[in-house]
Coordinates of C-alpha atoms in Angstrom, one line a residue:
X385 CA 22.8 -11.1 -7.4
X386 CA 21.2 -12.5 -10.5
X387 CA 19.1 -14.9 -8.4
X388 CA 17.6 -11.7 -6.8
X389 CA 16.6 -10.2 -10.1
X390 CA 13.3 -12.1 -10.4
X391 CA 12.4 -11.1 -6.9
X392 CA 13.3 -7.5 -7.6
X393 CA 11.2 -7.6 -10.8
X394 CA 8.3 -9.1 -9.0
X395 CA 8.5 -6.5 -6.2
X396 CA 8.7 -3.7 -8.8
X397 CA 5.6 -4.9 -10.5
X398 CA 3.6 -5.4 -7.3
X399 CA 4.8 -2.1 -5.8
X400 CA 4.5 0.0 -8.9
X401 CA 1.1 -1.0 -10.2
X402 CA -2.2 0.6 -9.1
X403 CA -3.6 -0.7 -5.8
X404 CA -4.9 0.7 -2.5
X405 CA -1.5 2.0 -1.3
X406 CA -0.7 3.8 -4.6
X407 CA -4.2 5.4 -4.9
X408 CA -3.8 6.6 -1.3
X409 CA -0.3 8.0 -2.0
X410 CA -1.3 9.8 -5.2
X411 CA -4.2 11.4 -3.4
X412 CA -2.0 12.3 -0.4
X413 CA 0.7 13.7 -2.7
X414 CA -1.9 15.8 -4.6
X415 CA -3.6 17.1 -1.4
X416 CA -0.7 17.4 1.0
X417 CA 2.5 17.4 -1.1
X418 CA 5.4 14.9 -0.9
X419 CA 6.3 15.9 2.7
X420 CA 2.7 15.2 3.8
X421 CA 2.7 11.9 2.0
X422 CA 6.1 10.8 3.4
X423 CA 4.7 9.3 6.7
X424 CA 2.4 7.1 4.6
X425 CA 5.2 6.1 2.3
X426 CA 7.4 5.1 5.2
X427 CA 4.4 3.4 7.0
X428 CA 3.6 1.3 3.9
X429 CA 7.2 0.2 3.6
X430 CA 7.5 -0.6 7.3
X431 CA 4.2 -2.6 7.2
X432 CA 5.1 -4.5 4.0
X433 CA 8.6 -5.3 5.5
X434 CA 7.1 -6.6 8.7
X435 CA 4.4 -8.6 7.0
X436 CA 6.8 -10.1 4.5
X437 CA 9.2 -11.1 7.2
X438 CA 6.5 -12.7 9.3
X439 CA 4.9 -14.5 6.4
X440 CA 8.2 -15.8 5.2
X441 CA 9.0 -17.1 8.6
X442 CA 5.7 -19.0 8.9
X443 CA 2.4 -17.1 9.1
X444 CA 1.5 -18.3 5.6
X445 CA 0.9 -21.8 7.1
X446 CA -1.7 -20.3 9.5
X447 CA -3.7 -19.0 6.6
X448 CA -3.6 -22.3 4.9
X449 CA -4.9 -24.0 8.0
X450 CA -7.4 -21.3 8.9
X451 CA -8.7 -19.6 5.7
X452 CA -11.4 -17.8 7.6
X453 CA -8.8 -15.5 9.1
X454 CA -8.1 -14.3 5.6
X455 CA -11.8 -13.6 5.0
X456 CA -11.9 -11.5 8.2
X457 CA -8.9 -9.6 7.1
X458 CA -10.4 -9.1 3.7
X459 CA -13.6 -7.6 5.2
X460 CA -11.6 -5.4 7.5
X461 CA -9.5 -4.2 4.6
X462 CA -12.7 -3.3 2.6
X463 CA -14.1 -1.4 5.6
X464 CA -10.8 0.5 6.0
X465 CA -10.8 1.3 2.3
X466 CA -14.3 2.8 2.6
X467 CA -13.0 4.9 5.5
X468 CA -10.0 6.0 3.4
X469 CA -12.3 6.8 0.4
X470 CA -14.4 9.0 2.7
X471 CA -11.3 10.7 4.1
X472 CA -9.6 11.3 0.8
X473 CA -12.7 12.5 -1.0
X474 CA -13.1 15.3 1.5
X475 CA -9.5 16.6 1.2
X476 CA -8.8 20.1 -0.1
X477 CA -5.5 21.5 -1.3
X478 CA -4.2 24.3 0.8
X479 CA -7.3 24.5 3.1
X480 CA -6.4 25.3 6.7
X481 CA -8.8 22.8 8.1
X482 CA -8.3 20.0 5.5
X483 CA -8.3 16.5 6.7
X484 CA -4.9 15.2 7.8
X485 CA -2.9 13.0 5.6
X486 CA -2.7 9.2 6.3
X487 CA -0.2 8.7 9.2
X488 CA 2.7 6.3 9.4
X489 CA 0.8 4.1 11.8
X490 CA -2.4 4.1 9.7
X491 CA -0.4 3.1 6.6
X492 CA 1.6 0.5 8.4
X493 CA -1.4 -1.1 10.0
X494 CA -3.3 -1.1 6.7
X495 CA -0.9 -3.5 5.3
X496 CA -2.3 -6.2 7.5
X497 CA -5.7 -5.6 5.8
X498 CA -4.5 -5.1 2.2
X499 CA -5.0 -8.2 0.1
X500 CA -2.4 -7.0 -2.5
X501 CA 0.2 -6.9 0.3
X502 CA -0.8 -10.4 1.4
X503 CA -0.6 -11.8 -2.1
X504 CA 2.9 -10.2 -2.5
X505 CA 4.2 -11.5 0.8
X506 CA 2.8 -15.0 0.4
X507 CA 4.2 -15.2 -3.2
X508 CA 7.6 -14.0 -2.0
X509 CA 7.5 -16.7 0.8
X510 CA 6.5 -19.5 -1.6
X511 CA 8.4 -18.6 -4.7
X512 CA 11.4 -16.3 -4.0
X513 CA 12.9 -17.5 -0.8
X514 CA 16.6 -18.1 -1.5
X515 CA 18.0 -21.6 -0.9
X516 CA 21.0 -22.2 1.3
X517 CA 20.1 -19.7 4.0
X518 CA 18.3 -20.2 7.3
X519 CA 14.6 -19.3 7.2
X520 CA 15.1 -16.2 9.2
X521 CA 18.1 -15.0 7.1
X522 CA 16.2 -15.7 3.8
X523 CA 13.1 -13.9 5.2
X524 CA 15.2 -10.9 6.2
X525 CA 16.9 -10.7 2.8
X526 CA 13.7 -10.8 0.7
X527 CA 12.0 -8.4 3.1
X528 CA 14.9 -5.9 2.7
X529 CA 14.9 -6.3 -1.1
X530 CA 11.1 -5.7 -1.2
X531 CA 11.5 -2.5 0.9
X532 CA 14.4 -1.2 -1.2
X533 CA 12.4 -1.7 -4.4
X534 CA 9.1 -0.6 -2.9
X535 CA 10.2 2.8 -1.5
X536 CA 11.0 4.4 -4.9
X537 CA 7.7 3.0 -6.4
X538 CA 5.7 4.5 -3.5
X539 CA 7.5 7.8 -3.9
X540 CA 6.7 7.8 -7.6
X541 CA 3.0 7.6 -6.9
X542 CA 3.2 10.4 -4.3
X543 CA 5.2 12.5 -6.7
X544 CA 2.6 11.9 -9.4
X545 CA 0.1 13.4 -7.0
X546 CA 2.4 16.3 -6.4
X547 CA 2.9 16.8 -10.2
X548 CA -0.8 17.2 -10.7
X549 CA -1.3 19.4 -7.7
X550 CA -1.1 22.6 -9.8
X551 CA -4.0 21.3 -11.9
X552 CA -6.1 20.9 -8.8
X553 CA -6.0 24.6 -7.7
X554 CA -9.4 24.9 -9.4
X555 CA -11.8 23.7 -6.6
X556 CA -14.0 21.8 -9.1
X557 CA -11.0 19.9 -10.6
X558 CA -9.8 19.1 -7.1
X559 CA -13.2 17.9 -6.0
X560 CA -13.5 15.7 -9.1
X561 CA -10.0 14.3 -8.5
X562 CA -10.7 13.5 -4.8
X563 CA -14.1 12.0 -5.7
X564 CA -12.4 9.9 -8.4
X565 CA -9.7 8.7 -5.9
X566 CA -12.4 8.0 -3.3
X567 CA -14.5 6.1 -5.9
X568 CA -11.4 4.1 -6.9
X569 CA -10.9 3.0 -3.3
X570 CA -14.5 2.0 -3.1
X571 CA -14.2 -0.1 -6.2
X572 CA -11.1 -1.7 -4.7
X573 CA -13.0 -2.3 -1.5
X574 CA -15.7 -4.1 -3.5
X575 CA -13.1 -6.2 -5.2
X576 CA -11.8 -7.3 -1.8
X577 CA -15.2 -8.8 -1.0
X578 CA -15.5 -10.9 -4.2

């Protein structure tokens, strides 16, 4: 178990620090509550699990051989963040016709476009794969560990959004929050293109 501690620490840092997923979850929690954010939390975890598993088994080599694929994913990720920024900035707490929260499928598919998730999965594949196991067993192990660490981190961000939900009853504060979350995603989209 001690050999998994560095992996768990790395996953905690990558899953718990600000990034596109966590901005999206805080905004979803604030606008739709934890239950409304739960499909996105589960979608993120599923997407990260699948991506880590695939990268650990061998997709990382494809990106080394064909770096232009990463550039296409980076651009697609930036475009999707702009879409999310637009969607989140228009959300209204408690409004009957509010935009819907990010779905399981949207959150899962976004992981293929999220550079932070790519960095995490490639680092896990290159640094944290345990020795003495088959490639598929090691990949499954690190993917499960990443998911077990990631779920509470994602939940924390959604619950942060829920915690500030009461402050957002004032439409002006809510609008400012949603615009700030949208602007944060726009900044992240710009960073993807650097």
